[in-house]
Coordinates of C-alpha atoms and ligand atoms in Angstrom, one line a residue:
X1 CA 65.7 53.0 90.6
X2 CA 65.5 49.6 91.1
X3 CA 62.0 47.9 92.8
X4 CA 62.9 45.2 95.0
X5 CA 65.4 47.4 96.9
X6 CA 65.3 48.9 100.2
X7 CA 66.7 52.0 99.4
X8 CA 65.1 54.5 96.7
X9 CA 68.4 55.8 95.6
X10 CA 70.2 55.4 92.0
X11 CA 72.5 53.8 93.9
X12 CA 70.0 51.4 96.3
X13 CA 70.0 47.7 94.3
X14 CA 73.2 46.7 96.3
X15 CA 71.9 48.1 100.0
X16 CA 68.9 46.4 102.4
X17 CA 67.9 48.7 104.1
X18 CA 67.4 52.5 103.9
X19 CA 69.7 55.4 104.7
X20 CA 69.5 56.8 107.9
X21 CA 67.4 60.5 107.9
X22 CA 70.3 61.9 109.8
X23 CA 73.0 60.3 107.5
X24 CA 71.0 61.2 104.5
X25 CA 71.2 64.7 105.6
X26 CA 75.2 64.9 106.8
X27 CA 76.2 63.2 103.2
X28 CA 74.1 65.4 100.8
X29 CA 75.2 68.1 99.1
X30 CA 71.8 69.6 96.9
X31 CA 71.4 72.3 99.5
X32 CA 74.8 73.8 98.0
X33 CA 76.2 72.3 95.0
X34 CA 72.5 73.2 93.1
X35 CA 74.7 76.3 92.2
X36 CA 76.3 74.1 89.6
X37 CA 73.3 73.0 87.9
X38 CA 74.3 75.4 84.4
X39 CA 77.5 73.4 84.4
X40 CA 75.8 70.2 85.4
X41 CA 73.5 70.2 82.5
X42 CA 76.4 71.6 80.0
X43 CA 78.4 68.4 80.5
X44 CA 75.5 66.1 80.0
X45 CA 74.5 67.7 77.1
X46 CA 77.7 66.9 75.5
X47 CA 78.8 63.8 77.1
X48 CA 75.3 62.4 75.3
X49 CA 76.4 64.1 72.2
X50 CA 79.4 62.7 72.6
X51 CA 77.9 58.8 73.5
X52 CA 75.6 59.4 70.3
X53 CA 78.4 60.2 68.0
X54 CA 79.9 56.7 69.0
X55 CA 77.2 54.8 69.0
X56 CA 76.6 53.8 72.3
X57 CA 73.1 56.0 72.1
X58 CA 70.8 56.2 69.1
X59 CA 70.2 59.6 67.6
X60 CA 66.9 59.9 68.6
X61 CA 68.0 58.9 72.7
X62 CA 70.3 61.8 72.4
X63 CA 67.7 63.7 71.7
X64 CA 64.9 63.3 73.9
X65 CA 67.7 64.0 76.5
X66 CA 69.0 67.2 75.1
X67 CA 64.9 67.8 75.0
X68 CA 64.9 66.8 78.7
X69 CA 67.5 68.8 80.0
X70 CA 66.3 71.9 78.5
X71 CA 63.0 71.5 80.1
X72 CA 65.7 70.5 83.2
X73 CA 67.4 74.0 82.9
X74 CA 64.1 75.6 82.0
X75 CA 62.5 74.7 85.1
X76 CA 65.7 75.3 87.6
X77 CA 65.8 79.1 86.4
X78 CA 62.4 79.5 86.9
X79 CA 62.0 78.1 90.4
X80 CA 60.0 74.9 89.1
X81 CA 62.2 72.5 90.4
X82 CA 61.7 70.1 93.0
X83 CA 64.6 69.8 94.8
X84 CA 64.9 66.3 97.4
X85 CA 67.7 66.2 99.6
X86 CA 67.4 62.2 99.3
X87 CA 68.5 62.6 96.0
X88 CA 72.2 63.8 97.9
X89 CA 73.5 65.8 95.4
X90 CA 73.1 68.3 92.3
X91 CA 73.8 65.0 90.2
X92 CA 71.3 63.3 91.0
X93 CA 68.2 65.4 91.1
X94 CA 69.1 66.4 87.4
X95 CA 69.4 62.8 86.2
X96 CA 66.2 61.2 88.0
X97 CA 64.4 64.1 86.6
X98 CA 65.3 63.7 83.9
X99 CA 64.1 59.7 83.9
X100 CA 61.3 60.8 85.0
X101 CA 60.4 63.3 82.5
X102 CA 62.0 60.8 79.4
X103 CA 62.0 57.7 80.6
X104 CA 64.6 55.2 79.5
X105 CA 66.5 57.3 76.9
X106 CA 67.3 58.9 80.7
X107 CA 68.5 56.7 82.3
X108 CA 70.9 55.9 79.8
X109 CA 72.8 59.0 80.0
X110 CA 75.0 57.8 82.7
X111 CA 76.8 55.4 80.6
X112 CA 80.6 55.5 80.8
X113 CA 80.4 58.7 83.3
X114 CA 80.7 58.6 87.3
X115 CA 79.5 61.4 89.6
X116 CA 83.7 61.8 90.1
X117 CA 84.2 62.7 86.3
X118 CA 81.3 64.9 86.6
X119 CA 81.3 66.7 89.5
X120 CA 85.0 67.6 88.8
X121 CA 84.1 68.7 85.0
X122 CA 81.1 70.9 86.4
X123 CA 83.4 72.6 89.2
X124 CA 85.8 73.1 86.3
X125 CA 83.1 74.6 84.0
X126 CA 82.0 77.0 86.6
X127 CA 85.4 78.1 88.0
X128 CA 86.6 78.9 84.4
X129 CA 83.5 81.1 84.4
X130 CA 84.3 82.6 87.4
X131 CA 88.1 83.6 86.7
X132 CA 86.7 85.4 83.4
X133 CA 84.5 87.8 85.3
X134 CA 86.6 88.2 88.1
X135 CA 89.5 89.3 85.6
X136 CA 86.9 91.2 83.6
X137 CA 85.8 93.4 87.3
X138 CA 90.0 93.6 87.7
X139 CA 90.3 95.4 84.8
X140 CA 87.3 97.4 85.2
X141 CA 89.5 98.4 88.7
X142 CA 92.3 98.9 86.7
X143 CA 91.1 101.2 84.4
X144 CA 89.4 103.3 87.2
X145 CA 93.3 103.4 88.8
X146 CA 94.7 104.7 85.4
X147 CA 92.1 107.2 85.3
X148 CA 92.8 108.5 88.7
X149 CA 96.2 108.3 88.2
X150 CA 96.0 110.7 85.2
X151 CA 94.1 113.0 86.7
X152 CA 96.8 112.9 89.7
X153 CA 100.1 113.0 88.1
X154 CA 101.2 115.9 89.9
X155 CA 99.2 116.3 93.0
X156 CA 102.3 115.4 95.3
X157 CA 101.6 113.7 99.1
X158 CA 104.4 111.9 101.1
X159 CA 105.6 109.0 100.4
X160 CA 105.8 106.5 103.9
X161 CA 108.0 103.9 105.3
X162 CA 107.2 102.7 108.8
X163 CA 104.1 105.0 108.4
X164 CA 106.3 107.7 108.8
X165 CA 106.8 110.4 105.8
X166 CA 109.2 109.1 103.6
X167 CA 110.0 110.9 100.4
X168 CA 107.2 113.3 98.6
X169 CA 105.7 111.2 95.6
X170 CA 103.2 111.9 93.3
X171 CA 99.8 110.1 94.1
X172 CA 99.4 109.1 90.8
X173 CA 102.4 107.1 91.0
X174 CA 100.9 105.8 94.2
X175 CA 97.7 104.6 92.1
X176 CA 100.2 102.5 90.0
X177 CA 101.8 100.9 92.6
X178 CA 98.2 99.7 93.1
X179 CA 97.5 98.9 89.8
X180 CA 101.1 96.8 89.5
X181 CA 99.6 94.6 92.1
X182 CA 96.4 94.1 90.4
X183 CA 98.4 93.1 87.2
X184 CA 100.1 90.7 88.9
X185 CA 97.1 89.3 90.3
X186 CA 95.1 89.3 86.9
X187 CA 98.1 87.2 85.0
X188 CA 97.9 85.0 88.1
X189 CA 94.4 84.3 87.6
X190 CA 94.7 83.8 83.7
X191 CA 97.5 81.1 84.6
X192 CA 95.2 79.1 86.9
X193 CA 92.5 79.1 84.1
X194 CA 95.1 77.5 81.6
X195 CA 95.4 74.6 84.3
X196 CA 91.4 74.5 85.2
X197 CA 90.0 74.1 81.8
X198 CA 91.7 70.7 81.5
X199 CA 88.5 67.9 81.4
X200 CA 87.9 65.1 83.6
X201 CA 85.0 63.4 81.4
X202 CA 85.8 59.8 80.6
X203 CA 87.8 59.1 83.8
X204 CA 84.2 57.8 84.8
X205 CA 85.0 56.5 88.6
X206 CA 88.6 56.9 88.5
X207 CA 89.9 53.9 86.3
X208 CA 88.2 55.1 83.0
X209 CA 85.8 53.2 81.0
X210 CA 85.4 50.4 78.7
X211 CA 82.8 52.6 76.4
X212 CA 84.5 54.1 73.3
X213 CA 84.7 57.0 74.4
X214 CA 85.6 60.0 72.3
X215 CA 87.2 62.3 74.8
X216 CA 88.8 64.7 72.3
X217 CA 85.1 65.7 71.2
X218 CA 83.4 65.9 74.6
X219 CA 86.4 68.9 75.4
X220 CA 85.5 70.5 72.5
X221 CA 81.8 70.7 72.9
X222 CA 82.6 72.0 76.2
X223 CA 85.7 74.4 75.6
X224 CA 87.8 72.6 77.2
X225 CA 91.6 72.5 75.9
X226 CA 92.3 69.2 76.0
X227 CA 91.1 65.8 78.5
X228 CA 93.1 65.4 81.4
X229 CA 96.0 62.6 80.5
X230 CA 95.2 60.6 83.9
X231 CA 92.0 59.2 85.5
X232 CA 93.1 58.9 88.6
X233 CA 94.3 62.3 88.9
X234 CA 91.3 64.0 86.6
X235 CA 88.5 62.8 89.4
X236 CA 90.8 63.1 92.8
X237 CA 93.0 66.7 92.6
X238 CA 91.5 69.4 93.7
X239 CA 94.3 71.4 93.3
X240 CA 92.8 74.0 90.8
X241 CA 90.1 75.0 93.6
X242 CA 93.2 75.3 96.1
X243 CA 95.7 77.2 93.2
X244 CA 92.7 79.8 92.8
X245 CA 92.4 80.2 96.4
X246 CA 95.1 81.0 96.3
X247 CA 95.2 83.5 93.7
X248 CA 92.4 84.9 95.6
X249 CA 93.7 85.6 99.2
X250 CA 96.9 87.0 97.4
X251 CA 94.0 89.3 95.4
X252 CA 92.2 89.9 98.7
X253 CA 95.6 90.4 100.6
X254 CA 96.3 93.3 98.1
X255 CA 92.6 95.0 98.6
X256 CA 92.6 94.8 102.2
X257 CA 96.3 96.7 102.5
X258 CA 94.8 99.0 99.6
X259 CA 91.4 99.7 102.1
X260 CA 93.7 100.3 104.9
X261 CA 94.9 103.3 103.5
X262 CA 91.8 104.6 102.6
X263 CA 90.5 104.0 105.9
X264 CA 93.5 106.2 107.4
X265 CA 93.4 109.0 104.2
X266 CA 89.7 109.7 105.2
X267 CA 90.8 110.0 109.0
X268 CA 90.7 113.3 110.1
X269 CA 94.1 113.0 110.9
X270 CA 95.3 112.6 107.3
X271 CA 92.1 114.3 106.0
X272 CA 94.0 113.5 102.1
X273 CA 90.5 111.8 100.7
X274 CA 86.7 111.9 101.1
X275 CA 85.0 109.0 100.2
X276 CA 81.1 109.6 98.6
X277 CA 78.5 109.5 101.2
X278 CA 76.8 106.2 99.2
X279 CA 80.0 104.0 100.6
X280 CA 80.0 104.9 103.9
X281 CA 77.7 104.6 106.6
X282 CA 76.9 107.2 109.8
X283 CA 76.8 105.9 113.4
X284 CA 73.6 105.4 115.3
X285 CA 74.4 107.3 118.5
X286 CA 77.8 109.6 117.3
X287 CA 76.4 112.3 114.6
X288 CA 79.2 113.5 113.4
X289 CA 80.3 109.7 111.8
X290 CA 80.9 108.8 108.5
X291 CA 82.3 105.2 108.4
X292 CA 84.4 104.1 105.5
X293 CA 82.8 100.8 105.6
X294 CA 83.3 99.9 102.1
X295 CA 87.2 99.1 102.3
X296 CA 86.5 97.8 106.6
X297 CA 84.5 95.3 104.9
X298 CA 87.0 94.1 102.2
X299 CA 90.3 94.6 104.5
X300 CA 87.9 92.3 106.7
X301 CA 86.8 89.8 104.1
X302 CA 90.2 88.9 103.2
X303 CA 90.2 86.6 106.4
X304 CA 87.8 84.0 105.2
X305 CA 89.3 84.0 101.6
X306 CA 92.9 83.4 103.2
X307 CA 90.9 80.4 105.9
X308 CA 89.2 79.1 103.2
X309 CA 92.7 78.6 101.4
X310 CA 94.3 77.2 104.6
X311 CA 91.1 74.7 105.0
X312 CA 91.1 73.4 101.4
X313 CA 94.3 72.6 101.9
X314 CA 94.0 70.6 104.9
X315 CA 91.1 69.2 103.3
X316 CA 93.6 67.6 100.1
X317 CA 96.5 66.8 102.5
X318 CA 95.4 63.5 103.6
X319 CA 93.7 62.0 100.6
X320 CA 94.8 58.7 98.7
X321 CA 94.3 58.3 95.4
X322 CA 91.6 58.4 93.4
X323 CA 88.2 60.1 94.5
X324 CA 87.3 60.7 98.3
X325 CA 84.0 61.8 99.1
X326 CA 86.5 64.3 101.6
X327 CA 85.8 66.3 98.0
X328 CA 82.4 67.2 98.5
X329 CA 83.8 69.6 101.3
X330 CA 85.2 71.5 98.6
X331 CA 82.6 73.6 97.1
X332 CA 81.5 75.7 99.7
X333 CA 85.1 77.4 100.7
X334 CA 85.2 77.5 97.0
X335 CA 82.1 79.6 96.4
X336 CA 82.2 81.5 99.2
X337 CA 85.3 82.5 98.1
X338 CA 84.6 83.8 94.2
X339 CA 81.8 85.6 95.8
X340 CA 84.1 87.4 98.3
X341 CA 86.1 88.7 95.4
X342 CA 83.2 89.3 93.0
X343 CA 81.5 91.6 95.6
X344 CA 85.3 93.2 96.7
X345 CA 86.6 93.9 93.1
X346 CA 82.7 95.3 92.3
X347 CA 82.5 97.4 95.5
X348 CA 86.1 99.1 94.5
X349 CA 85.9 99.7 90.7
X350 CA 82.5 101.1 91.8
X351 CA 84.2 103.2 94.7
X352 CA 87.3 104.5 93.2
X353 CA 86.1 106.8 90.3
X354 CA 84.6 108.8 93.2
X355 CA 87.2 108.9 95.4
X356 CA 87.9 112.9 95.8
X357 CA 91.5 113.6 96.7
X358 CA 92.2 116.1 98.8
X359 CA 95.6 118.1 96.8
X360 CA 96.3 120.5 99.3
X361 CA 96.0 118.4 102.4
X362 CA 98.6 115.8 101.3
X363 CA 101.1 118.5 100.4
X364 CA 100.7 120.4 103.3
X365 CA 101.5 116.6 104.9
X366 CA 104.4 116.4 102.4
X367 CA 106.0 119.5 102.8
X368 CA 105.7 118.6 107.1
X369 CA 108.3 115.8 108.2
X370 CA 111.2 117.1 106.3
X371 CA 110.5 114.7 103.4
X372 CA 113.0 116.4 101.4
X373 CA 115.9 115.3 103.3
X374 CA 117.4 112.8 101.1
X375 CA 117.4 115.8 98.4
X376 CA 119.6 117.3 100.5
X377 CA 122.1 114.8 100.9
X378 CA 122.2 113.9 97.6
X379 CA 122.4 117.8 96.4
X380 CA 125.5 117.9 99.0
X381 CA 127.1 114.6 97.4
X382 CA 126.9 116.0 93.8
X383 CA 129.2 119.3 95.0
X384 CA 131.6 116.8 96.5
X385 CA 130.6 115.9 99.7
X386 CA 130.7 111.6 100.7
X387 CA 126.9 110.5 101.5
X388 CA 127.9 109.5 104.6
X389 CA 129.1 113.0 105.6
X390 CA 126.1 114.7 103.6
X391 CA 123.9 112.5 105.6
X392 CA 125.6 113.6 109.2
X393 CA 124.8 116.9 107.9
X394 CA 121.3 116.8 107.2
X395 CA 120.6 115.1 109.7
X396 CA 121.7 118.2 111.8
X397 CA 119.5 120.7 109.6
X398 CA 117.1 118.8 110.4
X399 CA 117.5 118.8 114.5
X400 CA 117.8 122.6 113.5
X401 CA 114.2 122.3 112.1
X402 CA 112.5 120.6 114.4
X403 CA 113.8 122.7 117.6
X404 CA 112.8 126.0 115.5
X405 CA 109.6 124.3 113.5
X406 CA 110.6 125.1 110.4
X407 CA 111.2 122.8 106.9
X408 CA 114.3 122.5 105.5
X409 CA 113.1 125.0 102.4
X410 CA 112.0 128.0 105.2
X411 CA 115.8 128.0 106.6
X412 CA 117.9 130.8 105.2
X413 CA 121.1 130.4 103.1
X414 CA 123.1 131.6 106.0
X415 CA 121.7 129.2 108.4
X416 CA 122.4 126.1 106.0
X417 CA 126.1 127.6 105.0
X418 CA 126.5 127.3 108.7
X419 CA 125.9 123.1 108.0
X420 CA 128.2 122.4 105.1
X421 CA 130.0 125.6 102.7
X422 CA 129.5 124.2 100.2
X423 CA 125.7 124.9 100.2
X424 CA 124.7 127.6 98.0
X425 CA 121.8 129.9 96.7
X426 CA 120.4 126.8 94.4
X427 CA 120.0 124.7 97.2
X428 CA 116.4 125.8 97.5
X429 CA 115.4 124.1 93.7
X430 CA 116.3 120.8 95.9
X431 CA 114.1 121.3 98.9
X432 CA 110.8 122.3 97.2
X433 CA 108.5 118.9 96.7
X434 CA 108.0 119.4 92.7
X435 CA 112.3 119.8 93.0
X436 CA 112.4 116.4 94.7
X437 CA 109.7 114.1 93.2
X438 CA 110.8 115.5 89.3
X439 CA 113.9 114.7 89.7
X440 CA 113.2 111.3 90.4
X441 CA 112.9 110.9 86.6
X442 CA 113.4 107.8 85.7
X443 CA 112.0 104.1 84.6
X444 CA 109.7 103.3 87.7
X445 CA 109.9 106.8 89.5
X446 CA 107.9 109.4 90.8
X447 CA 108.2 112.4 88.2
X448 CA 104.7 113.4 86.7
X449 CA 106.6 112.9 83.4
X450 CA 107.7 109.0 84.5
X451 CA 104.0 108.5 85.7
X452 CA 102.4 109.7 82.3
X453 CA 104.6 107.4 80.3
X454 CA 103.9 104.8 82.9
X455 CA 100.2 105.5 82.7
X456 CA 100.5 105.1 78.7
X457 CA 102.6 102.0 78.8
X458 CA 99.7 100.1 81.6
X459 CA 97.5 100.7 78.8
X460 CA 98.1 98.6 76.9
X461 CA 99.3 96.1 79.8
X462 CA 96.0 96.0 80.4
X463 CA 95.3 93.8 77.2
X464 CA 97.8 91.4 78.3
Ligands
LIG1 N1 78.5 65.4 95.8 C1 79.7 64.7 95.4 C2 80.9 65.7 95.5 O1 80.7 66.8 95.6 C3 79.6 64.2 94.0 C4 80.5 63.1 93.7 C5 80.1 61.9 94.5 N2 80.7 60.7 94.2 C6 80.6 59.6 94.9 N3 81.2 58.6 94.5 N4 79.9 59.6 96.0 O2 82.1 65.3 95.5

């Protein structure tokens, strides 16, 4: 701080007269981006290992700063630290601290580094942080799927398109499906990180900096794989906030059409699932409720996650080149959004170990809505008949059904000879539910056999 100017910030010696209270308040960020502080402090450590080891600081600075900021960090975890929202930002309250507590060796520590090099390194720092636990709770979910799945290889519900029954399928293949999506989402998030732990430090403002800086080292103190190749772009793009986003609402997306049919399997209508009493809640004037509001929540949480990804990228679209302070508008969608799917991904690895299916209930809903149909049709193709024909056909058994409320499978021989001649007394092998969903056995399929191989290959998918 200088002591003839009119301002008190780092930045005051070119300004005469002070910031405006309410201005000081609309530009500072301390109030939120004091979450980075871990990160913050990580990347000065090194940068002044990194300054040291060129000799732009003496041994002996370098460490009455590391000395500094461990009292820094020491004080921040225990609630010791005096935040000042004239200080703006996360950045600054560290690093005038830190003068304070040091003296000169602090003040110092800036050299060759901008806010825009920093703030971008710490965001990185903590979002690589952030994808490891949130693919760490994923496979935690995943795992609890597998599990389910294997206990449900042969429980057999119906299968839906257009919400009506479908095709009988197993439910553990119906866990899989799940679990495919989650996969998917998983790799996604492990190809952002590749693309986030890239380091800004040494762009400095935007142009880089005419300290000899080793930028090769600083990455490697901080786990980075390599420094970013451009200044400009390592302290402007925040497209690695925006690509997680991303990976996030499609995460959130998948959750929220997951919740929706655990919301309509513990209906009484469907009745195929209870959900344990500790996720749910009861209703303050009906008695008889129990509210799955576990998966309401999440089906409901993926709105912000998808508007946060919608308003980051508004908030890039109209930026020149290099740094903006636009930027500072990033963090909040940003956190908001890893602890949407921290708390979603925790809430269902929790919830879906205890989920008790209901066997009966979903066959009974299986073996209602003639879901062995197609069987039919293809049973008449393979004795000769064209699928177009075979189709007419069963399409008449099942007019039968429905006028005299019966399935397919409690019609009598006669009665379906009546159809098509060529039906005969093994017909009713096709028509039962285990018929139909083992004889989809195949790569990808429904049979309980398909499913346990399945089950065995996601396995070890899971260490991909
Ligand atoms: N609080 C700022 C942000 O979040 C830090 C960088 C500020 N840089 C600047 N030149 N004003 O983006």
């Amino acid at each position: 701080m200088t002591d003839n100017s009119a301002s008190d910030k780092p930045w005051g010696g070119r300004f005469t007269e002070s910031t405006d209270a309410f201005v000081e308040a609309f530009t500072a960020s301390v109030s939120f981006d004091r979450r980075l502080y871990q990160y913050d402090i990580q990347g000065s450590r090194a940068h002044a290992q990194m300054l040291a080891k060129v000799g732009v600081l003496t041994d002996a600075e370098r460490d009455s700063i590391l000395t500094g900021l461990q009292q820094i960090e020491d004080d921040i975890r225990t609630g010791q630290f005096d935040w000042s929202v004239s200080l703006e930002d996360v950045h600054m309250n560290i690093e005038s601290r830190l003068t304070a507590l040091i003296g000169e060796a602090g003040k110092k520590l800036h050299t060759g580094r901008s806010r825009n090099d920093q703030v971008a390194t710490d965001l990185r720092l903590y979002l690589r942080e952030q994808i490891d636990a949130a693919c760490a709770e994923l496979v935690r979910l995943q795992l609890s799927l597998l599990e389910l799945a294997e206990r449900e290889t042969e429980t057999i519900m119906p299968g839906f398109t257009h919400l009506q029954v479908a095709m009988p399928v197993t439910f553990g293949h119906h866990m899989l499906a799940w679990f495919e999506n989650l996969q998917r989402d998983r790799q996604r998030l492990q190809d952002c990180r590749r693309r986030v732990n890239v380091m800004p430090l040494g762009a400095a403002a935007l142009a880089g900096t005419s300290f000899p800086v080793d930028r090769d080292f600083t990455a490697q103190l901080l786990g980075f794989d390599s420094p970013a190749e451009n200044s400009l772009d390592a302290v402007s793009d925040r497209d690695f906030v925006i690509e997680f986003c991303a990976c996030a609402a499609l995460l959130l997306t998948h959750l929220s059409r997951f919740s929706e049919e655990l919301i309509l399997w513990a209906s009484a209508q469907f009745d195929f699932i209870d959900l344990p009493d500790r996720f749910c809640t009861g209703s303050s004037i009906m008695p008889q409720k129990k509210n799955p509001d576990v998966p309401e929540l999440v089906r409901g949480k993926s709105g912000r996650v998808i508007g946060h990804l919608v308003g980051l990228l508004t908030l890039m679209k109209g930026q020149p080149l290099a740094y903006n302070k636009d930027n500072q508008e990033d963090k909040e969608p940003l956190f908001d959004t890893v602890d949407t799917v921290l708390g979603c991904l925790r809430a269902f690895a929790d919830m879906i170990p205890a989920l008790e299916v209901k066997a009966a209930n979903m066959r009974q809903a299986a073996s209602r809505g003639y879901s062995t149909a197609t069987d039919l049709a293809d049973y008449l193709v393979r004795k000769g008949v064209a699928f177009r024909d075979a189709h007419e056909i069963v399409g008449s058994a099942v007019r039968l059904g429905i006028e005299s409320h019966r399935d397919l499978s409690e019609m009598s021989l006669a009665e379906l000879q009546t159809l098509s001649p060529v039906i005969e007394a093994d017909v009713f092998k096709v028509l039962t539910l285990d018929g139909s969903v083992s004889a989809r056995n195949h790569f990808g399929g429904t049979a309980p056999h398909q499913v346990r191989e399945a089950i065995s290959r996601a396995r070890k998918r899971l260490k991909d």
